[in-house]
Amino acid sequence: MNIDSDHMAKMQEPDDTRPILIVPYMWIGDFVRGHTVVRVLKQRWPNRPVDLLVTSLCAPLVDYMPDVRAGIVWDLPRGRLAVAKQWGLAAQLRERGYGTALVLPRTWKSAIAPALAGIPERVGFVGEARFGLINQWRWGEKALPRFIDKNAALALPDGAPLPPEWPVPQLRVPVEEVARWRQANGLGTGPAVALAPGSVGAAKRWSYYPEAARLLAQQGLDVWVVGGPGEKALAAEIVAAGGPRVRDLTGNDLRNGILAVAAAKVAISNDSGLMHVAAAVGTPTMGIFGPTSPYHWAPLNGLAATVQTKTTVPCQPCHRPVCTMNDHRCMRDIPASDVVATAERVLAEAEANAAH
């Protein structure tokens, strides 16, 4: 169950109409999961508009997020303070008259603009000596078991118990937009599988996408490789192995990836941002996990299948970006035939559910 109605009825504050700003984590998967925070806020304050600070990369996601009024696109450099940019962002925020800012990251830099903008309530966890920048401190972050618990807890009153389950992230992609996208890219109307072979950190990348693409294409399925520009070389390898039914749809525009996974019958992904996008869209999603834990990092929406090695690997989970032990067996010992067989089962189940 999600946050139950009795639980929320005690916390609802419908008379408050001041806008709220969320400063989220900006990795794609983390940004998608941030929609749970939006949903908790709207349950608590149904009449307060909610805006998200967002990078250019993640901006397309905002267009598909229910209950988000606007995305404030502002690209701050990662490696430096950029004082002038912080002042410019603060000026924008001040014009919007926010009553509350939820600052999800623990960093000092993430809290500067909300403080400069004079937002009266600035909520965040204790971290990086942000005294004066955050004025509604929250404690106990390390005791919260998962990343989503840490983020969504900030949307609850201070000290409120966590619910049994959080509302799941949602991305609503119009069917008409998907149809136009398929037509514009010459993708036809046949069933397709989306493969997302990229990830932040090489250790999370499964080894056998080229073979899986070939086997899926042999079953008469179209196969689309999705991801960013960093996956271009890998996409070329997958296309070469898979043949004419396999298309490279990687590129700079995240919207392209969102529409691809929305159009696909099933998505197969490493533990990556596109896995969370596909799950939030509602496409049956298979997550391939090696060095990371599905408990901590699988989408709240649930997965059609979680794929892990049957081999016992003592270093798993390690959460390392690059494998330094056991020759990456947590990923190399997952054969393509197992993944394809699971995909066929997931497709069959999806078709059966659609028929009902």
Short mmCIF file of C-alpha atoms in Angstrom, two decimals:
data_model
loop_
_atom_site.label_atom_id
_atom_site.label_comp_id
_atom_site.label_asym_id
_atom_site.label_seq_id
_atom_site.Cartn_x
_atom_site.Cartn_y
_atom_site.Cartn_z
CA MET A 1 0.00 0.00 0.00
CA ASN A 2 1.05 3.64 -0.37
CA ILE A 3 0.60 6.32 2.25
CA ASP A 4 -2.83 5.45 3.59
CA SER A 5 -5.66 7.97 3.68
CA ASP A 6 -5.93 8.05 7.48
CA HIS A 7 -2.20 8.71 7.78
CA MET A 8 -2.40 11.61 5.31
CA ALA A 9 -5.70 13.02 6.62
CA LYS A 10 -3.96 13.82 9.88
CA MET A 11 -1.22 15.71 8.03
CA GLN A 12 -3.17 17.51 5.31
CA GLU A 13 -2.93 21.28 5.36
CA PRO A 14 -5.27 22.36 2.52
CA ASP A 15 -5.37 26.07 3.42
CA ASP A 16 -1.71 26.67 2.60
CA THR A 17 -1.24 27.86 -1.02
CA ARG A 18 2.38 29.05 -1.00
CA PRO A 19 4.51 27.54 -3.82
CA ILE A 20 7.13 24.91 -2.93
CA LEU A 21 10.54 24.43 -4.55
CA ILE A 22 12.31 21.06 -4.57
CA VAL A 23 16.07 21.03 -5.11
CA PRO A 24 16.52 17.37 -6.17
CA TYR A 25 19.43 15.13 -7.02
CA MET A 26 20.21 15.62 -10.71
CA TRP A 27 21.19 12.13 -11.86
CA ILE A 28 18.42 10.83 -14.14
CA GLY A 29 17.32 7.92 -11.94
CA ASP A 30 17.45 9.99 -8.77
CA PHE A 31 15.49 12.78 -10.45
CA VAL A 32 12.76 10.31 -11.48
CA ARG A 33 12.55 8.97 -7.94
CA GLY A 34 12.20 12.55 -6.77
CA HIS A 35 8.65 12.47 -8.14
CA THR A 36 7.72 10.46 -5.06
CA VAL A 37 8.62 13.56 -3.02
CA VAL A 38 6.26 15.60 -5.22
CA ARG A 39 3.44 13.14 -4.60
CA VAL A 40 3.96 13.16 -0.82
CA LEU A 41 3.96 16.97 -0.82
CA LYS A 42 0.72 17.10 -2.82
CA GLN A 43 -0.92 14.68 -0.41
CA ARG A 44 0.13 16.88 2.48
CA TRP A 45 -0.52 20.24 0.79
CA PRO A 46 -2.95 19.67 -2.09
CA ASN A 47 -3.23 23.40 -2.91
CA ARG A 48 0.46 24.31 -2.94
CA PRO A 49 2.09 24.39 -6.42
CA VAL A 50 5.32 22.37 -6.64
CA ASP A 51 8.26 23.33 -8.86
CA LEU A 52 11.52 21.47 -9.45
CA LEU A 53 15.00 22.85 -9.99
CA VAL A 54 16.33 20.91 -12.98
CA THR A 55 19.33 20.64 -15.30
CA SER A 56 19.05 20.84 -19.09
CA LEU A 57 19.69 17.09 -19.22
CA CYS A 58 16.76 16.16 -16.96
CA ALA A 59 14.39 18.93 -18.13
CA PRO A 60 12.35 16.71 -20.52
CA LEU A 61 11.28 14.54 -17.56
CA VAL A 62 9.39 17.45 -15.99
CA ASP A 63 7.01 17.57 -18.98
CA TYR A 64 5.70 14.12 -18.08
CA MET A 65 5.51 14.46 -14.28
CA PRO A 66 1.99 14.88 -12.87
CA ASP A 67 1.51 17.59 -10.21
CA VAL A 68 4.67 19.48 -11.15
CA ARG A 69 3.85 23.07 -12.06
CA ALA A 70 7.19 23.98 -13.64
CA GLY A 71 10.83 23.07 -13.95
CA ILE A 72 13.38 25.82 -13.25
CA VAL A 73 16.19 24.99 -15.70
CA TRP A 74 19.51 26.16 -14.33
CA ASP A 75 22.83 24.45 -15.03
CA LEU A 76 25.30 25.07 -12.24
CA PRO A 77 28.88 23.82 -12.79
CA ARG A 78 29.85 20.80 -10.70
CA GLY A 79 33.42 21.72 -9.90
CA ARG A 80 33.13 25.32 -8.67
CA LEU A 81 30.89 27.62 -6.67
CA ALA A 82 29.88 29.95 -9.57
CA VAL A 83 28.74 32.84 -7.36
CA ALA A 84 27.29 34.89 -10.22
CA LYS A 85 25.17 31.94 -11.36
CA GLN A 86 23.95 31.37 -7.81
CA TRP A 87 22.84 35.00 -7.56
CA GLY A 88 21.11 34.76 -10.94
CA LEU A 89 19.23 31.63 -9.85
CA ALA A 90 18.32 33.26 -6.53
CA ALA A 91 16.81 36.23 -8.38
CA GLN A 92 14.59 33.86 -10.38
CA LEU A 93 13.52 32.01 -7.27
CA ARG A 94 12.72 35.24 -5.43
CA GLU A 95 10.34 36.31 -8.21
CA ARG A 96 8.33 33.11 -7.79
CA GLY A 97 7.53 33.73 -4.13
CA TYR A 98 8.29 30.29 -2.70
CA GLY A 99 7.22 29.64 0.87
CA THR A 100 9.21 26.42 1.30
CA ALA A 101 12.28 24.83 -0.29
CA LEU A 102 13.12 21.15 0.17
CA VAL A 103 16.87 20.74 -0.39
CA LEU A 104 17.38 17.01 -0.93
CA PRO A 105 21.20 16.89 -1.41
CA ARG A 106 23.30 17.36 1.71
CA THR A 107 25.80 19.65 -0.02
CA TRP A 108 26.52 23.23 0.95
CA LYS A 109 26.28 24.43 -2.66
CA SER A 110 22.76 23.06 -3.20
CA ALA A 111 21.38 25.28 -0.40
CA ILE A 112 22.95 28.61 -1.47
CA ALA A 113 20.39 29.89 -3.99
CA PRO A 114 17.30 29.13 -1.84
CA ALA A 115 18.96 31.03 1.04
CA LEU A 116 19.96 33.97 -1.17
CA ALA A 117 16.39 34.07 -2.50
CA GLY A 118 15.09 34.50 1.05
CA ILE A 119 12.75 31.47 0.92
CA PRO A 120 11.33 31.48 4.48
CA GLU A 121 11.37 27.68 5.12
CA ARG A 122 14.44 25.82 3.90
CA VAL A 123 14.26 22.16 4.87
CA GLY A 124 17.19 19.73 4.67
CA PHE A 125 19.33 17.26 6.54
CA VAL A 126 22.30 18.35 8.59
CA GLY A 127 25.35 18.30 6.35
CA GLU A 128 28.43 20.26 5.27
CA ALA A 129 27.98 22.96 7.93
CA ARG A 130 25.02 24.60 6.19
CA PHE A 131 24.15 26.76 9.20
CA GLY A 132 22.19 29.77 8.02
CA LEU A 133 21.51 28.22 4.62
CA ILE A 134 19.12 25.55 5.97
CA ASN A 135 16.84 26.83 8.72
CA GLN A 136 14.68 23.75 9.32
CA TRP A 137 17.16 21.04 10.20
CA ARG A 138 16.36 17.36 10.00
CA TRP A 139 18.42 14.75 11.85
CA GLY A 140 18.74 10.99 11.57
CA GLU A 141 19.41 10.67 7.85
CA LYS A 142 21.89 7.81 8.34
CA ALA A 143 19.27 5.75 10.18
CA LEU A 144 16.97 5.76 7.13
CA PRO A 145 17.50 2.55 5.16
CA ARG A 146 17.11 3.63 1.52
CA PHE A 147 17.79 6.64 -0.66
CA ILE A 148 14.07 7.19 -1.23
CA ASP A 149 13.40 7.12 2.53
CA LYS A 150 15.93 9.91 3.04
CA ASN A 151 14.40 12.08 0.32
CA ALA A 152 10.69 11.53 0.91
CA ALA A 153 11.01 11.91 4.69
CA LEU A 154 11.80 15.59 4.12
CA ALA A 155 8.27 16.04 2.70
CA LEU A 156 6.70 14.81 5.95
CA PRO A 157 6.36 16.82 9.18
CA ASP A 158 9.47 16.63 11.33
CA GLY A 159 9.41 13.42 13.36
CA ALA A 160 6.52 11.83 11.45
CA PRO A 161 6.79 8.04 11.07
CA LEU A 162 7.60 6.67 7.65
CA PRO A 163 4.67 5.00 5.85
CA PRO A 164 4.79 1.29 4.95
CA GLU A 165 5.34 2.24 1.30
CA TRP A 166 5.82 5.48 -0.60
CA PRO A 167 3.78 6.64 -3.61
CA VAL A 168 5.55 5.45 -6.75
CA PRO A 169 7.06 7.88 -9.28
CA GLN A 170 4.93 8.51 -12.35
CA LEU A 171 5.72 9.65 -15.88
CA ARG A 172 2.68 10.03 -18.12
CA VAL A 173 3.56 10.00 -21.82
CA PRO A 174 0.64 10.72 -24.19
CA VAL A 175 -0.09 7.88 -26.63
CA GLU A 176 -0.39 10.39 -29.47
CA GLU A 177 3.11 11.73 -28.81
CA VAL A 178 4.53 8.19 -28.87
CA ALA A 179 2.80 7.48 -32.20
CA ARG A 180 4.16 10.70 -33.75
CA TRP A 181 7.66 9.87 -32.51
CA ARG A 182 7.55 6.36 -34.03
CA GLN A 183 6.36 7.74 -37.35
CA ALA A 184 8.98 10.52 -37.42
CA ASN A 185 11.76 7.99 -36.83
CA GLY A 186 10.45 5.40 -39.29
CA LEU A 187 10.00 2.78 -36.56
CA GLY A 188 6.76 1.22 -37.76
CA THR A 189 4.19 -0.22 -35.39
CA GLY A 190 5.61 -3.67 -34.58
CA PRO A 191 6.51 -4.83 -31.06
CA ALA A 192 9.91 -3.59 -29.90
CA VAL A 193 12.32 -4.22 -27.04
CA ALA A 194 14.34 -1.28 -25.69
CA LEU A 195 17.87 -2.07 -24.53
CA ALA A 196 19.60 0.39 -22.18
CA PRO A 197 23.23 -0.83 -22.01
CA GLY A 198 24.73 2.22 -20.30
CA SER A 199 25.18 3.18 -16.66
CA VAL A 200 27.19 5.44 -14.41
CA GLY A 201 30.15 3.17 -13.73
CA ALA A 202 31.37 0.32 -15.90
CA ALA A 203 30.80 -2.27 -13.15
CA LYS A 204 27.01 -1.97 -13.57
CA ARG A 205 27.09 -2.80 -17.29
CA TRP A 206 26.01 -6.25 -18.38
CA SER A 207 28.38 -7.88 -20.87
CA TYR A 208 26.13 -9.51 -23.47
CA TYR A 209 23.76 -6.96 -24.98
CA PRO A 210 25.02 -7.67 -28.54
CA GLU A 211 24.14 -11.36 -28.26
CA ALA A 212 20.80 -10.58 -26.62
CA ALA A 213 19.94 -8.18 -29.46
CA ARG A 214 20.70 -10.89 -32.02
CA LEU A 215 18.52 -13.46 -30.23
CA LEU A 216 15.63 -11.02 -29.80
CA ALA A 217 15.77 -10.00 -33.46
CA GLN A 218 15.67 -13.67 -34.44
CA GLN A 219 12.33 -13.86 -32.59
CA GLY A 220 10.93 -11.24 -34.99
CA LEU A 221 11.16 -8.34 -32.53
CA ASP A 222 12.44 -4.87 -33.29
CA VAL A 223 15.27 -3.87 -30.95
CA TRP A 224 16.07 -0.27 -30.03
CA VAL A 225 19.28 0.70 -28.27
CA VAL A 226 18.68 3.73 -26.03
CA GLY A 227 21.06 5.88 -24.03
CA GLY A 228 23.24 8.95 -24.16
CA PRO A 229 26.12 9.89 -26.46
CA GLY A 230 28.47 7.90 -24.24
CA GLU A 231 26.78 4.71 -25.43
CA LYS A 232 27.31 5.36 -29.17
CA ALA A 233 30.22 2.95 -29.53
CA LEU A 234 28.39 0.22 -27.61
CA ALA A 235 25.24 0.82 -29.67
CA ALA A 236 27.23 0.38 -32.87
CA GLU A 237 28.52 -2.96 -31.58
CA ILE A 238 24.98 -4.08 -30.68
CA VAL A 239 23.60 -3.04 -34.09
CA ALA A 240 26.43 -4.86 -35.90
CA ALA A 241 25.71 -8.05 -33.96
CA GLY A 242 21.91 -7.84 -34.16
CA GLY A 243 21.30 -7.04 -37.80
CA PRO A 244 18.73 -4.86 -39.60
CA ARG A 245 16.00 -5.13 -36.95
CA VAL A 246 18.26 -3.36 -34.43
CA ARG A 247 18.31 0.45 -34.37
CA ASP A 248 20.65 2.85 -32.60
CA LEU A 249 18.47 5.48 -30.88
CA THR A 250 21.15 6.85 -28.55
CA GLY A 251 21.75 10.59 -28.52
CA ASN A 252 21.87 13.84 -26.58
CA ASP A 253 18.13 14.32 -26.05
CA LEU A 254 16.69 12.45 -23.07
CA ARG A 255 13.20 12.95 -24.50
CA ASN A 256 14.13 10.47 -27.23
CA GLY A 257 14.91 7.83 -24.60
CA ILE A 258 11.71 8.56 -22.67
CA LEU A 259 9.59 8.09 -25.81
CA ALA A 260 11.50 4.95 -26.82
CA VAL A 261 10.90 3.15 -23.52
CA ALA A 262 7.29 4.36 -23.51
CA ALA A 263 6.77 2.85 -26.99
CA ALA A 264 8.56 -0.44 -26.24
CA LYS A 265 6.76 -3.59 -25.11
CA VAL A 266 9.56 -4.32 -22.66
CA ALA A 267 12.73 -2.53 -21.53
CA ILE A 268 15.95 -4.33 -20.53
CA SER A 269 18.34 -2.17 -18.57
CA ASN A 270 21.30 -2.12 -16.26
CA ASP A 271 20.87 -0.34 -12.92
CA SER A 272 20.65 3.07 -14.59
CA GLY A 273 18.52 6.15 -15.01
CA LEU A 274 16.64 4.73 -17.98
CA MET A 275 15.57 1.74 -15.86
CA HIS A 276 13.79 4.16 -13.54
CA VAL A 277 12.32 6.08 -16.49
CA ALA A 278 10.91 2.90 -18.05
CA ALA A 279 9.40 1.71 -14.78
CA ALA A 280 7.82 5.11 -14.06
CA VAL A 281 6.34 5.22 -17.57
CA GLY A 282 4.73 1.82 -16.92
CA THR A 283 6.63 -0.26 -19.47
CA PRO A 284 7.41 -3.78 -18.18
CA THR A 285 11.04 -3.38 -17.15
CA MET A 286 13.80 -5.92 -16.56
CA GLY A 287 16.65 -4.71 -14.36
CA ILE A 288 20.04 -6.46 -14.55
CA PHE A 289 21.85 -6.10 -11.23
CA GLY A 290 25.41 -7.06 -10.40
CA PRO A 291 27.41 -4.88 -8.01
CA THR A 292 24.39 -2.97 -6.70
CA SER A 293 21.51 -4.09 -4.49
CA PRO A 294 17.98 -4.27 -5.95
CA TYR A 295 16.59 -3.58 -2.46
CA HIS A 296 18.29 -0.21 -2.36
CA TRP A 297 18.21 0.79 -6.04
CA ALA A 298 15.38 -0.95 -7.90
CA PRO A 299 12.50 1.35 -8.94
CA LEU A 300 9.68 1.80 -6.43
CA ASN A 301 7.33 0.93 -9.29
CA GLY A 302 8.65 -2.61 -9.22
CA LEU A 303 10.29 -4.57 -12.00
CA ALA A 304 8.78 -7.12 -14.32
CA ALA A 305 11.93 -9.14 -13.61
CA THR A 306 15.10 -8.68 -11.58
CA VAL A 307 18.02 -10.47 -13.22
CA GLN A 308 21.05 -11.45 -11.16
CA THR A 309 23.77 -14.05 -11.45
CA LYS A 310 23.14 -17.52 -10.03
CA THR A 311 26.85 -17.67 -9.18
CA THR A 312 27.73 -16.91 -5.58
CA VAL A 313 30.02 -13.89 -5.66
CA PRO A 314 31.30 -13.08 -2.15
CA CYS A 315 32.00 -9.41 -2.96
CA GLN A 316 28.41 -8.73 -4.04
CA PRO A 317 26.99 -6.14 -3.53
CA CYS A 318 30.01 -3.86 -3.65
CA HIS A 319 28.56 -0.65 -5.21
CA ARG A 320 31.95 0.04 -6.82
CA PRO A 321 31.92 1.94 -10.15
CA VAL A 322 34.69 -0.31 -11.53
CA CYS A 323 35.11 -4.00 -10.73
CA THR A 324 38.31 -4.77 -8.83
CA MET A 325 37.53 -8.34 -7.68
CA ASN A 326 36.39 -11.68 -9.14
CA ASP A 327 36.70 -10.56 -12.78
CA HIS A 328 33.23 -8.98 -12.92
CA ARG A 329 31.53 -12.35 -12.54
CA CYS A 330 28.41 -10.80 -11.05
CA MET A 331 27.67 -9.55 -14.58
CA ARG A 332 29.64 -11.92 -16.80
CA ASP A 333 27.90 -15.02 -15.39
CA ILE A 334 24.45 -13.86 -16.56
CA PRO A 335 24.06 -15.49 -20.00
CA ALA A 336 22.21 -13.77 -22.84
CA SER A 337 19.97 -16.81 -23.27
CA ASP A 338 18.63 -16.38 -19.70
CA VAL A 339 17.87 -12.70 -20.23
CA VAL A 340 16.14 -13.35 -23.57
CA ALA A 341 14.07 -16.20 -22.11
CA THR A 342 12.98 -13.89 -19.28
CA ALA A 343 12.12 -11.16 -21.80
CA GLU A 344 9.94 -13.60 -23.75
CA ARG A 345 8.09 -14.52 -20.54
CA VAL A 346 7.60 -10.85 -19.65
CA LEU A 347 6.29 -10.11 -23.16
CA ALA A 348 3.86 -13.00 -22.97
CA GLU A 349 2.59 -11.86 -19.57
CA ALA A 350 2.17 -8.28 -20.83
CA GLU A 351 0.18 -9.48 -23.84
CA ALA A 352 -2.01 -11.65 -21.64
CA ASN A 353 -2.68 -8.73 -19.28
CA ALA A 354 -3.49 -6.46 -22.22
CA ALA A 355 -5.97 -9.01 -23.57
CA HIS A 356 -7.87 -8.87 -20.28
#
